[in-house]
Tab-separated table of C-alpha atoms in Angstrom:
chain	number	residue	atom	x	y	z
T	1	MET	CA	113.269	95.854	84.444
T	2	SER	CA	115.559	93.425	84.481
T	3	ALA	CA	114.216	90.361	86.139
T	4	THR	CA	111.648	90.054	83.529
T	5	SER	CA	112.042	88.732	79.563
T	6	VAL	CA	109.378	89.424	77.472
T	7	ILE	CA	108.937	87.241	74.065
T	8	GLU	CA	106.469	86.948	71.433
T	9	LEU	CA	104.994	83.901	70.088
T	10	ASP	CA	102.190	84.059	67.531
T	11	GLY	CA	100.491	86.358	69.179
T	12	VAL	CA	101.132	85.597	72.787
T	13	LEU	CA	103.565	87.333	74.720
T	14	LEU	CA	105.678	84.665	76.721
T	15	VAL	CA	106.601	86.586	79.830
T	16	THR	CA	109.043	85.239	82.327
T	17	ILE	CA	109.784	86.567	86.025
T	18	GLN	CA	113.574	85.680	86.605
T	19	GLY	CA	113.979	87.777	89.467
T	20	GLU	CA	112.600	89.698	92.445
T	21	LEU	CA	110.358	92.589	91.836
T	22	THR	CA	110.199	95.566	93.419
T	23	ASP	CA	106.840	97.614	93.252
T	24	HIS	CA	108.257	99.631	90.991
T	25	ASP	CA	109.235	96.617	88.936
T	26	ALA	CA	106.098	95.143	89.417
T	27	ILE	CA	103.918	98.250	87.716
T	28	ALA	CA	106.563	98.995	84.695
T	29	LEU	CA	106.168	95.638	84.074
T	30	GLN	CA	102.322	96.365	83.712
T	31	GLN	CA	102.914	99.196	81.972
T	32	ASP	CA	105.065	97.747	79.476
T	33	LEU	CA	102.378	94.507	78.834
T	34	THR	CA	99.262	96.918	78.322
T	35	THR	CA	101.877	98.698	75.436
T	36	GLN	CA	103.009	95.513	74.357
T	37	VAL	CA	99.489	93.544	74.047
T	38	ALA	CA	98.653	97.198	72.016
T	39	GLU	CA	101.158	98.150	70.149
T	40	ARG	CA	101.603	93.847	68.626
T	41	GLY	CA	97.917	92.914	68.744
T	42	ALA	CA	98.645	90.498	70.625
T	43	ARG	CA	96.063	87.817	71.551
T	44	GLY	CA	96.940	86.616	74.621
T	45	VAL	CA	100.073	86.765	77.677
T	46	LEU	CA	101.389	84.436	79.448
T	47	ILE	CA	103.699	85.390	82.578
T	48	ASN	CA	106.022	82.600	83.633
T	49	ILE	CA	106.079	83.025	87.948
T	50	SER	CA	108.137	79.606	88.799
T	51	ALA	CA	111.278	81.962	89.661
T	52	LEU	CA	109.005	83.525	92.055
T	53	GLU	CA	109.616	82.199	95.633
T	54	ILE	CA	106.844	84.346	96.996
T	55	VAL	CA	104.126	86.881	95.826
T	56	ASP	CA	102.751	88.976	98.383
T	57	SER	CA	99.566	91.595	98.030
T	58	PHE	CA	100.973	93.625	96.046
T	59	LEU	CA	102.809	91.271	92.963
T	60	ALA	CA	98.815	89.321	93.400
T	61	ARG	CA	96.891	92.588	92.918
T	62	THR	CA	99.397	93.980	90.097
T	63	LEU	CA	99.102	90.287	88.221
T	64	HIS	CA	95.002	90.911	88.953
T	65	GLU	CA	94.969	94.136	87.137
T	66	ILE	CA	97.243	92.869	84.009
T	67	ALA	CA	94.886	90.209	83.625
T	68	GLY	CA	91.827	93.064	83.684
T	69	VAL	CA	93.843	95.275	81.277
T	70	THR	CA	94.745	92.963	78.858
T	71	SER	CA	91.258	92.021	78.634
T	72	LEU	CA	89.937	94.745	77.960
T	73	LEU	CA	92.395	95.010	75.097
T	74	ALA	CA	91.147	91.437	73.819
T	75	ALA	CA	94.147	89.530	74.924
T	76	GLU	CA	93.524	87.424	77.374
T	77	THR	CA	96.370	86.447	80.002
T	78	VAL	CA	97.511	83.521	82.452
T	79	VAL	CA	99.645	82.915	84.715
T	80	VAL	CA	101.314	79.778	84.821
T	81	GLY	CA	103.997	77.616	86.657
T	82	MET	CA	103.107	79.743	90.904
T	83	ARG	CA	104.647	76.999	93.012
T	84	PRO	CA	102.333	74.866	95.918
T	85	GLU	CA	103.470	76.923	99.116
T	86	VAL	CA	102.783	80.313	96.936
T	87	ALA	CA	99.698	79.541	96.638
T	88	ILE	CA	99.112	78.089	100.255
T	89	THR	CA	100.298	81.401	101.280
T	90	LEU	CA	98.365	83.805	98.631
T	91	VAL	CA	95.156	81.685	100.122
T	92	GLU	CA	95.701	82.439	104.575
T	93	LEU	CA	96.489	86.016	103.093
T	94	GLY	CA	93.304	86.175	101.662
T	95	LEU	CA	93.747	86.146	98.262
T	96	THR	CA	92.517	84.027	96.059
T	97	LEU	CA	92.586	86.203	92.687
T	98	ASN	CA	89.193	85.030	91.551
T	99	GLY	CA	88.967	85.093	87.601
T	100	LEU	CA	91.973	85.070	87.176
T	101	ARG	CA	93.363	82.400	84.783
T	102	THR	CA	96.308	79.898	85.773
T	103	ALA	CA	98.380	76.849	83.872
T	104	LEU	CA	100.897	74.621	86.280
T	105	SER	CA	103.347	74.532	83.103
T	106	VAL	CA	103.614	76.931	80.356
T	107	SER	CA	102.684	74.343	77.526
T	108	ASP	CA	99.801	73.455	79.425
T	109	GLY	CA	99.311	77.535	79.770
T	110	LEU	CA	100.349	77.785	75.594
T	111	SER	CA	98.205	75.204	75.100
T	112	MET	CA	94.770	77.587	76.178
T	113	PHE	CA	95.859	79.609	73.906
T	114	GLY	CA	95.110	76.704	70.626
T	115	GLY	CA	97.031	74.082	69.754
T	116	ALA	CA	99.947	72.299	70.198
T	117	SER	CA	101.584	73.186	67.577
T	118	ILE	CA	102.764	77.229	69.297
T	119	ALA	CA	103.199	74.723	72.665
T	120	ARG	CA	105.801	72.523	71.007
T	121	ARG	CA	107.803	75.261	69.433
T	122	ALA	CA	107.953	77.552	73.017
T	123	GLU	CA	110.288	74.097	74.429
T	124	GLY	CA	111.969	74.721	70.944
T	125	ALA	CA	112.655	78.544	71.984
X	1	MET	CA	113.756	80.421	126.908
X	2	THR	CA	116.608	82.460	125.550
X	3	THR	CA	116.478	85.452	123.015
X	4	VAL	CA	119.244	85.727	120.592
X	5	PRO	CA	119.287	89.208	120.726
X	6	THR	CA	118.428	90.666	117.128
X	7	VAL	CA	119.781	88.982	114.489
X	8	ARG	CA	119.421	91.301	111.542
X	9	GLU	CA	118.628	94.818	111.533
X	10	VAL	CA	117.555	96.000	107.858
X	11	PRO	CA	116.929	99.728	107.514
X	12	ILE	CA	113.460	100.102	104.963
X	13	ARG	CA	114.115	103.700	103.834
X	14	ALA	CA	113.199	102.565	100.004
X	15	GLU	CA	111.378	100.023	98.158
X	16	ILE	CA	114.853	98.417	97.997
X	17	GLY	CA	114.558	97.475	101.548
X	18	ILE	CA	111.280	95.291	101.102
X	19	VAL	CA	113.582	93.120	98.953
X	20	GLN	CA	116.112	93.230	101.519
X	21	VAL	CA	114.395	92.466	104.274
X	22	ARG	CA	112.579	89.390	102.470
X	23	GLN	CA	115.991	88.432	101.362
X	24	ALA	CA	117.158	88.621	104.894
X	25	VAL	CA	114.490	86.769	106.604
X	26	ARG	CA	114.623	83.892	104.427
X	27	GLU	CA	118.590	83.737	105.025
X	28	VAL	CA	117.647	83.512	108.718
X	29	ALA	CA	114.081	81.372	108.332
X	30	VAL	CA	116.409	78.577	106.101
X	31	SER	CA	119.244	79.069	108.896
X	32	VAL	CA	116.697	77.255	111.888
X	33	GLY	CA	114.751	74.674	109.870
X	34	PHE	CA	111.349	76.326	108.569
X	35	SER	CA	109.404	74.060	106.289
X	36	LEU	CA	109.711	76.024	103.012
X	37	VAL	CA	105.950	76.547	103.256
X	38	ASP	CA	106.267	78.297	106.451
X	39	GLN	CA	109.661	79.999	104.892
X	40	THR	CA	107.281	81.080	101.988
X	41	LYS	CA	104.421	82.507	104.528
X	42	LEU	CA	106.955	83.557	106.655
X	43	VAL	CA	108.807	85.979	103.960
X	44	THR	CA	105.701	86.705	102.140
X	45	ALA	CA	104.223	88.625	106.111
X	46	ALA	CA	107.725	90.483	106.342
X	47	SER	CA	106.951	91.999	102.574
X	48	GLU	CA	103.476	92.452	103.326
X	49	LEU	CA	104.800	94.671	106.914
X	50	ALA	CA	107.683	95.715	105.481
X	51	ARG	CA	105.636	97.955	102.732
X	52	ASN	CA	103.721	99.695	105.893
X	53	THR	CA	106.489	100.181	107.606
X	54	LEU	CA	107.864	102.439	104.242
X	55	LYS	CA	104.259	103.622	103.159
X	56	HIS	CA	102.533	104.617	105.873
X	57	GLY	CA	105.128	105.066	109.189
X	58	GLY	CA	107.508	107.013	106.327
X	59	GLY	CA	110.398	104.113	106.619
X	60	GLY	CA	112.064	102.298	109.153
X	61	VAL	CA	113.831	99.327	110.701
X	62	ALA	CA	112.914	95.484	110.395
X	63	GLU	CA	114.432	93.610	113.185
X	64	ILE	CA	115.128	90.090	113.102
X	65	GLU	CA	115.169	87.978	116.703
X	66	LEU	CA	115.931	84.488	116.607
X	67	GLU	CA	114.331	82.561	120.211
X	68	GLN	CA	115.051	79.117	121.768
X	69	ARG	CA	111.961	77.710	123.221
X	70	VAL	CA	111.225	74.709	125.000
X	71	GLY	CA	111.409	72.272	121.527
X	72	SER	CA	111.346	74.437	119.244
X	73	THR	CA	112.575	77.776	117.493
X	74	ALA	CA	110.633	80.966	116.908
X	75	LEU	CA	111.474	83.502	114.765
X	76	ARG	CA	110.533	86.952	115.550
X	77	LEU	CA	109.838	90.083	113.472
X	78	ARG	CA	109.723	93.324	114.534
X	79	PHE	CA	108.383	96.024	112.738
X	80	HIS	CA	109.655	99.567	113.598
X	81	ASP	CA	108.169	103.206	112.315
X	82	LYS	CA	108.305	107.069	113.552
X	83	GLY	CA	105.369	107.866	111.726
X	84	PRO	CA	101.854	108.773	112.694
X	85	GLY	CA	100.834	105.964	114.390
X	86	ILE	CA	97.163	104.468	113.550
X	87	GLY	CA	94.478	105.950	114.486
X	88	ASP	CA	92.175	102.737	114.222
X	89	VAL	CA	93.662	99.313	115.075
X	90	GLU	CA	90.951	97.842	115.138
X	91	LEU	CA	89.820	99.313	111.282
X	92	ALA	CA	93.037	98.811	110.185
X	93	LEU	CA	93.183	95.239	111.091
X	94	ARG	CA	89.315	94.493	109.205
X	95	ASP	CA	90.325	92.737	105.803
X	96	GLY	CA	89.670	95.250	103.327
X	97	TYR	CA	90.490	98.471	105.139
X	98	SER	CA	93.332	100.700	103.219
X	99	SER	CA	94.461	103.493	104.342
X	100	ALA	CA	97.182	103.643	100.903
X	101	GLY	CA	95.072	102.150	97.654
X	102	GLY	CA	96.130	98.599	98.469
X	103	LEU	CA	94.376	95.782	98.900
X	104	GLY	CA	93.932	96.013	102.555
X	105	LEU	CA	95.535	92.646	103.484
X	106	GLY	CA	98.409	93.883	104.634
X	107	LEU	CA	98.146	94.023	108.092
X	108	SER	CA	95.311	91.826	107.996
X	109	GLY	CA	97.212	88.824	106.201
X	110	ALA	CA	100.471	89.018	108.114
X	111	ARG	CA	98.921	88.548	111.382
X	112	ARG	CA	96.679	85.422	109.371
X	113	LEU	CA	100.375	84.435	108.435
X	114	ALA	CA	101.749	84.882	111.756
X	115	ASP	CA	101.502	82.246	114.962
X	116	GLU	CA	101.888	85.225	117.000
X	117	PHE	CA	100.992	89.048	116.462
X	118	ASP	CA	101.552	91.950	118.350
X	119	LEU	CA	100.983	95.672	117.627
X	120	GLU	CA	102.224	99.088	119.551
X	121	THR	CA	100.983	102.362	117.932
X	122	ALA	CA	100.721	105.722	119.239
X	123	ARG	CA	99.238	108.860	117.132
X	124	GLY	CA	102.731	111.019	116.521
X	125	GLU	CA	104.853	108.640	117.666
X	126	GLY	CA	105.136	105.505	115.018
X	127	THR	CA	104.331	101.895	115.007
X	128	THR	CA	105.732	98.593	116.185
X	129	VAL	CA	103.736	95.639	114.970
X	130	THR	CA	105.740	92.059	115.899
X	131	VAL	CA	105.116	88.930	114.190
X	132	THR	CA	106.160	85.371	115.376
X	133	PHE	CA	106.577	82.180	114.416
X	134	VAL	CA	107.510	78.952	115.466
X	135	ALA	CA	109.359	76.543	114.140
X	136	ALA	CA	108.962	72.737	114.712
X	137	GLY	CA	111.780	70.615	116.815
X	138	PRO	CA	114.664	70.523	115.205
X	139	ALA	CA	114.059	66.976	115.461
X	140	ALA	CA	110.626	67.205	112.942
X	141	ARG	CA	112.786	66.928	109.492
């Protein structure tokens, strides 16, 4: 799990995926986030995937499942920073990930969790 | 039409092999000038098929080949395993069909992403999936 970092900001877990994930890393991330959402009572999870050069069906499914699980724990997940070529490829692969909330940038994503102040603080973080 | 014999050969024996296949495919795709979108499709298809080789075929090998065509370069990926083979190919290629609890988009999705697709399989002998991606001519960019 060295390829991801998680920091908390006003009740939102800010997750940055920094490099290639194996399937095992992806499953570990899902378990770790689920635990952290419950323990910290987070109201949101923001997953920044801008470093990812590809998202295949396994990782896409994992992201979708993270969103589903956190939603049951009263935290909303937003996936931010998907590269355009990744979006094109996912759709061609047959994955439209219905119901998954997305935003183009971290600050756009944070503003979904309530206001500009948190977004400003994230940029300074 | 000249086929350069296998440029790279990557064993797939564990999950890390999937990552290594992705990296090798990206390097070769970049070296022959595929566009960013095409690189992404290539690497994504490679990831899906490498996972199939590992999970359904019990491991195997990925071969990356280049073929010089008139006005273009083709990159061919061949995934070979000596696993149980695919009983019903038509079913395996159907969107949403999965024998391993996945989304069932690996094989059908890789076929959609590729320009050419070929599947050979025999019960008890293994499976070979070949996908080919054609880059526009060298002067295209």
